Amino acid sequence: MAVKRFTKMEVKTADDLVFGDAKYPVSYGLGMKAGAGFVVPEINFAPRPGAEKNPDTLRREYVDYITKDIMDRAVTLGFPAVQLENEWIFQLGNDPEKFAKPVVAGQKELMKKYHDEYGIMTAIRHTLPDMREAERGLREGMDKKSSYPEKVIESIEVAAKNGADVLSIEPMGGKEMSDYGILHQDIRGWLFGIGYLGSMDMEYTWTKIVDIAKKNKVIAGGDTNCAGANTSMFMAGGYLDKDIPRTFAAVTRCIASARTLVAIECGATGPDKDCGY
């Protein structure tokens, strides 16, 4: 598909940047609207250790405990809308058909019951795990040992076909260079890793995600370089931490924004990921 390059700002003034308001609002999921004049909470979660031992226990954890608890609390508090985000753990991405499919379908089925009964607007974002390793190859046909590139594509398809409303991912392209840049406080190395190599991998990855999303009539959300800039910000920490300067970490986050834009250029519409603070 054609990639649209942005060469100017979409808004004329910073005053147009308001939480809950978007120039191009998006409708999706079960009555959900993003950017339509109000802020929607997005709840992230993770299963408890041990729940991943088999598909049944993992489904029970995600659907019967986590999703039910969130929807119960949202309805109890009178929320008009709530969005869930399932950031996949390794087991879901390593065998999507066996582990992830029951979880994705089960979560959506339960959310629909709450939407039908209580009228709450709701949707779920599935953020797929990028397990690719640079030394084995980031593209299909290169990783002969684990087939991680193929598993990433399979994960996207399983999510899109079985209940995801929004698709996201945090591609690993360029991270082998950016991690070095963080440890050595080499901002040029980080710029090359995330700004250049990372952007190349973003275009490769997000054209595939957008194509799969369109075929399945779901939303291609976006990506905010959690694997890169968040690593830098985490290491910078607070005022008592001295691993790397906070100024360095702030600059890496700014650089990451250019990489994030690539997903939009490839056709992603948002809502974007929460890591772009």
CSV table of C-alpha atoms in Angstrom, one decimal:
chain,number,residue,atom,x,y,z
A,1,MET,CA,0.0,0.0,0.0
A,2,ALA,CA,1.1,3.6,-0.5
A,3,VAL,CA,2.7,5.4,2.4
A,4,LYS,CA,1.6,9.0,3.0
A,5,ARG,CA,4.5,11.2,4.1
A,6,PHE,CA,3.7,14.1,6.5
A,7,THR,CA,5.6,17.3,5.8
A,8,LYS,CA,3.6,19.7,7.9
A,9,MET,CA,1.6,19.8,11.1
A,10,GLU,CA,-2.1,18.7,10.9
A,11,VAL,CA,-3.1,21.4,13.4
A,12,LYS,CA,-2.5,25.1,13.0
A,13,THR,CA,-1.8,25.9,16.7
A,14,ALA,CA,-0.9,24.1,19.9
A,15,ASP,CA,-4.2,25.3,21.3
A,16,ASP,CA,-5.9,22.7,19.1
A,17,LEU,CA,-4.2,19.9,21.0
A,18,VAL,CA,-6.7,19.1,23.6
A,19,PHE,CA,-7.2,15.8,25.5
A,20,GLY,CA,-10.3,14.0,24.2
A,21,ASP,CA,-10.4,16.0,21.0
A,22,ALA,CA,-9.0,14.8,17.7
A,23,LYS,CA,-9.1,16.3,14.2
A,24,TYR,CA,-10.1,12.9,12.9
A,25,PRO,CA,-12.3,11.1,15.5
A,26,VAL,CA,-12.4,7.3,15.2
A,27,SER,CA,-15.4,5.0,15.8
A,28,TYR,CA,-14.9,1.4,16.5
A,29,GLY,CA,-15.7,-1.5,18.9
A,30,LEU,CA,-19.0,-1.6,20.8
A,31,GLY,CA,-20.1,2.0,20.3
A,32,MET,CA,-16.7,3.4,21.1
A,33,LYS,CA,-15.5,6.8,19.9
A,34,ALA,CA,-12.0,8.2,20.3
A,35,GLY,CA,-11.3,11.9,19.9
A,36,ALA,CA,-15.0,12.9,19.9
A,37,GLY,CA,-14.9,15.4,22.7
A,38,PHE,CA,-14.4,13.2,25.8
A,39,VAL,CA,-11.6,11.2,27.4
A,40,VAL,CA,-11.9,7.4,27.6
A,41,PRO,CA,-9.9,5.5,30.2
A,42,GLU,CA,-7.8,2.6,28.9
A,43,ILE,CA,-7.1,-0.2,31.4
A,44,ASN,CA,-3.9,-2.2,31.0
A,45,PHE,CA,-3.4,-5.5,32.8
A,46,ALA,CA,-1.4,-8.7,33.1
A,47,PRO,CA,-2.1,-12.2,34.3
A,48,ARG,CA,-0.8,-13.5,37.6
A,49,PRO,CA,2.3,-15.8,37.5
A,50,GLY,CA,1.3,-19.4,37.0
A,51,ALA,CA,-1.8,-18.6,35.0
A,52,GLU,CA,0.1,-19.2,31.7
A,53,LYS,CA,0.6,-23.0,32.4
A,54,ASN,CA,-2.0,-24.0,29.9
A,55,PRO,CA,-4.7,-22.5,27.6
A,56,ASP,CA,-7.6,-23.1,29.9
A,57,THR,CA,-6.0,-21.5,33.0
A,58,LEU,CA,-4.9,-18.5,30.9
A,59,ARG,CA,-8.3,-18.0,29.3
A,60,ARG,CA,-9.9,-18.2,32.8
A,61,GLU,CA,-7.5,-15.6,34.1
A,62,TYR,CA,-8.0,-13.1,31.3
A,63,VAL,CA,-11.7,-13.6,30.8
A,64,ASP,CA,-13.4,-14.7,34.0
A,65,TYR,CA,-11.2,-12.7,36.4
A,66,ILE,CA,-9.5,-9.7,34.7
A,67,THR,CA,-12.0,-8.7,32.1
A,68,LYS,CA,-15.0,-9.4,34.3
A,69,ASP,CA,-13.5,-7.3,37.2
A,70,ILE,CA,-12.8,-4.4,34.9
A,71,MET,CA,-16.2,-4.3,33.4
A,72,ASP,CA,-17.9,-4.8,36.8
A,73,ARG,CA,-16.0,-1.8,38.2
A,74,ALA,CA,-16.6,0.4,35.2
A,75,VAL,CA,-20.4,-0.2,35.3
A,76,THR,CA,-20.4,0.2,39.1
A,77,LEU,CA,-18.7,3.6,38.9
A,78,GLY,CA,-21.0,4.7,36.1
A,79,PHE,CA,-18.4,5.0,33.4
A,80,PRO,CA,-20.0,5.8,30.0
A,81,ALA,CA,-17.1,4.1,28.2
A,82,VAL,CA,-14.0,2.1,29.0
A,83,GLN,CA,-11.3,0.6,26.8
A,84,LEU,CA,-9.2,-2.5,27.7
A,85,GLU,CA,-5.7,-3.2,26.5
A,86,ASN,CA,-4.3,-6.7,26.4
A,87,GLU,CA,-0.5,-6.5,26.0
A,88,TRP,CA,0.2,-10.1,25.0
A,89,ILE,CA,2.6,-12.2,27.1
A,90,PHE,CA,5.1,-14.5,25.4
A,91,GLN,CA,2.8,-17.6,25.6
A,92,LEU,CA,0.1,-15.8,23.6
A,93,GLY,CA,2.4,-14.8,20.8
A,94,ASN,CA,4.5,-18.0,20.7
A,95,ASP,CA,1.4,-20.1,19.9
A,96,PRO,CA,-1.4,-17.7,19.0
A,97,GLU,CA,-3.9,-20.3,17.7
A,98,LYS,CA,-3.7,-22.4,20.9
A,99,PHE,CA,-3.2,-19.8,23.6
A,100,ALA,CA,-4.4,-16.5,22.2
A,101,LYS,CA,-7.5,-17.3,20.2
A,102,PRO,CA,-9.6,-18.4,23.2
A,103,VAL,CA,-8.5,-15.4,25.2
A,104,VAL,CA,-9.3,-12.9,22.4
A,105,ALA,CA,-12.7,-14.4,21.6
A,106,GLY,CA,-13.6,-14.8,25.3
A,107,GLN,CA,-12.8,-11.3,26.2
A,108,LYS,CA,-14.8,-9.8,23.4
A,109,GLU,CA,-17.8,-12.1,24.1
A,110,LEU,CA,-17.9,-11.0,27.7
A,111,MET,CA,-17.5,-7.3,26.8
A,112,LYS,CA,-20.4,-7.5,24.4
A,113,LYS,CA,-22.6,-8.9,27.2
A,114,TYR,CA,-21.9,-5.8,29.3
A,115,HIS,CA,-22.4,-3.5,26.4
A,116,ASP,CA,-25.8,-5.1,25.6
A,117,GLU,CA,-27.0,-5.2,29.2
A,118,TYR,CA,-25.7,-1.8,30.5
A,119,GLY,CA,-25.1,0.2,27.4
A,120,ILE,CA,-21.5,0.9,28.3
A,121,MET,CA,-19.3,1.8,25.3
A,122,THR,CA,-16.3,-0.5,25.2
A,123,ALA,CA,-13.5,-1.8,23.0
A,124,ILE,CA,-10.3,-3.7,23.4
A,125,ARG,CA,-6.8,-3.1,22.1
A,126,HIS,CA,-4.6,-6.1,21.5
A,127,THR,CA,-0.9,-5.2,21.6
A,128,LEU,CA,1.0,-8.0,20.0
A,129,PRO,CA,4.4,-9.1,21.2
A,130,ASP,CA,7.4,-8.6,19.0
A,131,MET,CA,9.6,-11.5,19.8
A,132,ARG,CA,11.9,-11.1,16.8
A,133,GLU,CA,15.6,-11.1,17.5
A,134,ALA,CA,17.9,-9.0,15.3
A,135,GLU,CA,20.7,-11.6,15.3
A,136,ARG,CA,18.3,-14.2,13.8
A,137,GLY,CA,16.6,-11.8,11.4
A,138,LEU,CA,13.6,-9.6,11.6
A,139,ARG,CA,11.8,-10.6,8.4
A,140,GLU,CA,9.9,-13.7,7.3
A,141,GLY,CA,12.1,-16.5,6.2
A,142,MET,CA,15.2,-15.3,8.1
A,143,ASP,CA,14.7,-16.9,11.6
A,144,LYS,CA,15.2,-20.6,10.9
A,145,LYS,CA,15.2,-21.5,14.6
A,146,SER,CA,12.1,-19.9,16.2
A,147,SER,CA,10.2,-18.4,13.2
A,148,TYR,CA,9.4,-15.4,15.3
A,149,PRO,CA,8.7,-13.1,12.3
A,150,GLU,CA,6.1,-15.5,11.1
A,151,LYS,CA,4.6,-15.8,14.6
A,152,VAL,CA,4.3,-12.0,14.8
A,153,ILE,CA,2.2,-12.0,11.6
A,154,GLU,CA,0.1,-15.0,12.9
A,155,SER,CA,-0.5,-13.1,16.1
A,156,ILE,CA,-1.8,-10.1,14.3
A,157,GLU,CA,-4.2,-12.2,12.2
A,158,VAL,CA,-5.5,-14.2,15.2
A,159,ALA,CA,-6.2,-11.0,17.1
A,160,ALA,CA,-7.9,-9.3,14.1
A,161,LYS,CA,-10.1,-12.3,13.3
A,162,ASN,CA,-11.3,-13.2,16.8
A,163,GLY,CA,-12.3,-10.0,18.6
A,164,ALA,CA,-9.6,-7.3,18.6
A,165,ASP,CA,-11.0,-3.8,18.0
A,166,VAL,CA,-7.6,-2.0,17.9
A,167,LEU,CA,-4.3,-3.5,16.8
A,168,SER,CA,-1.0,-2.3,18.2
A,169,ILE,CA,2.6,-3.5,18.4
A,170,GLU,CA,6.0,-2.2,19.6
A,171,PRO,CA,8.4,-3.3,16.9
A,172,MET,CA,12.0,-4.2,18.0
A,173,GLY,CA,13.7,-2.8,14.9
A,174,GLY,CA,16.8,-0.8,15.8
A,175,LYS,CA,16.7,-1.7,19.4
A,176,GLU,CA,20.1,-3.5,19.2
A,177,MET,CA,21.5,-0.1,18.4
A,178,SER,CA,19.4,2.1,20.7
A,179,ASP,CA,20.2,0.0,23.7
A,180,TYR,CA,23.9,0.5,23.0
A,181,GLY,CA,23.2,4.2,22.7
A,182,ILE,CA,21.5,4.4,26.1
A,183,LEU,CA,24.2,2.5,27.9
A,184,HIS,CA,26.9,4.7,26.4
A,185,GLN,CA,24.8,7.9,26.3
A,186,ASP,CA,25.5,8.1,22.6
A,187,ILE,CA,22.6,10.2,21.3
A,188,ARG,CA,23.8,9.8,17.7
A,189,GLY,CA,23.7,6.1,18.0
A,190,TRP,CA,20.2,6.2,19.5
A,191,LEU,CA,19.1,8.5,16.7
A,192,PHE,CA,20.4,6.0,14.1
A,193,GLY,CA,18.9,3.0,15.9
A,194,ILE,CA,15.4,4.4,16.5
A,195,GLY,CA,15.1,7.3,14.1
A,196,TYR,CA,16.6,5.5,11.1
A,197,LEU,CA,16.6,1.7,11.5
A,198,GLY,CA,13.5,1.8,13.7
A,199,SER,CA,11.6,3.8,11.2
A,200,MET,CA,12.5,1.4,8.4
A,201,ASP,CA,11.2,-1.5,10.5
A,202,MET,CA,8.1,0.4,11.4
A,203,GLU,CA,7.2,0.8,7.7
A,204,TYR,CA,7.8,-2.9,7.1
A,205,THR,CA,5.7,-3.9,10.1
A,206,TRP,CA,2.9,-1.4,9.9
A,207,THR,CA,2.1,-1.8,6.3
A,208,LYS,CA,1.3,-5.5,7.2
A,209,ILE,CA,-0.7,-4.5,10.2
A,210,VAL,CA,-2.8,-2.0,8.3
A,211,ASP,CA,-3.5,-4.5,5.5
A,212,ILE,CA,-4.6,-7.1,8.0
A,213,ALA,CA,-6.8,-4.6,9.9
A,214,LYS,CA,-8.5,-3.5,6.8
A,215,LYS,CA,-9.3,-7.0,5.7
A,216,ASN,CA,-10.9,-7.7,9.1
A,217,LYS,CA,-12.6,-4.3,9.5
A,218,VAL,CA,-10.7,-3.4,12.7
A,219,ILE,CA,-8.6,-0.4,13.6
A,220,ALA,CA,-4.8,-0.2,13.2
A,221,GLY,CA,-4.0,1.9,16.3
A,222,GLY,CA,-0.4,2.9,16.6
A,223,ASP,CA,2.9,2.5,18.4
A,224,THR,CA,4.9,4.7,20.7
A,225,ASN,CA,8.3,3.0,21.0
A,226,CYS,CA,7.8,1.5,24.4
A,227,ALA,CA,10.7,-0.9,23.7
A,228,GLY,CA,13.1,2.0,23.1
A,229,ALA,CA,12.2,5.3,24.6
A,230,ASN,CA,10.5,3.8,27.7
A,231,THR,CA,13.7,1.8,28.4
A,232,SER,CA,15.6,5.1,28.4
A,233,MET,CA,13.1,6.9,30.6
A,234,PHE,CA,13.0,3.9,33.0
A,235,MET,CA,16.8,3.9,33.4
A,236,ALA,CA,16.8,7.7,33.9
A,237,GLY,CA,14.3,7.2,36.8
A,238,GLY,CA,13.7,9.9,39.4
A,239,TYR,CA,15.9,12.4,41.3
A,240,LEU,CA,17.7,9.7,43.3
A,241,ASP,CA,18.6,7.7,40.2
A,242,LYS,CA,22.0,8.3,38.5
A,243,ASP,CA,22.2,5.7,35.7
A,244,ILE,CA,21.6,8.1,32.8
A,245,PRO,CA,20.7,11.8,32.6
A,246,ARG,CA,17.0,12.6,32.5
A,247,THR,CA,17.7,15.1,29.8
A,248,PHE,CA,19.1,12.3,27.6
A,249,ALA,CA,16.0,10.3,28.2
A,250,ALA,CA,13.8,13.2,27.3
A,251,VAL,CA,15.6,13.7,24.0
A,252,THR,CA,15.2,10.0,23.2
A,253,ARG,CA,11.4,10.3,23.7
A,254,CYS,CA,11.4,13.3,21.3
A,255,ILE,CA,13.3,11.3,18.7
A,256,ALA,CA,10.9,8.4,19.1
A,257,SER,CA,8.0,10.6,18.0
A,258,ALA,CA,9.3,10.6,14.5
A,259,ARG,CA,9.4,6.8,14.5
A,260,THR,CA,5.8,6.7,15.9
A,261,LEU,CA,4.6,8.9,13.0
A,262,VAL,CA,5.6,6.2,10.5
A,263,ALA,CA,2.7,4.0,11.7
A,264,ILE,CA,0.3,6.9,10.9
A,265,GLU,CA,2.0,7.4,7.5
A,266,CYS,CA,1.3,3.7,6.8
A,267,GLY,CA,-2.4,4.1,7.5
A,268,ALA,CA,-2.8,3.6,11.3
A,269,THR,CA,-5.5,5.9,12.6
A,270,GLY,CA,-5.2,5.8,16.3
A,271,PRO,CA,-6.1,5.7,19.1
A,272,ASP,CA,-2.3,5.5,19.7
A,273,LYS,CA,-0.5,3.6,22.5
A,274,ASP,CA,-0.3,4.9,26.0
A,275,CYS,CA,3.5,4.9,26.2
A,276,GLY,CA,3.9,8.2,24.4
A,277,TYR,CA,3.9,10.3,27.5
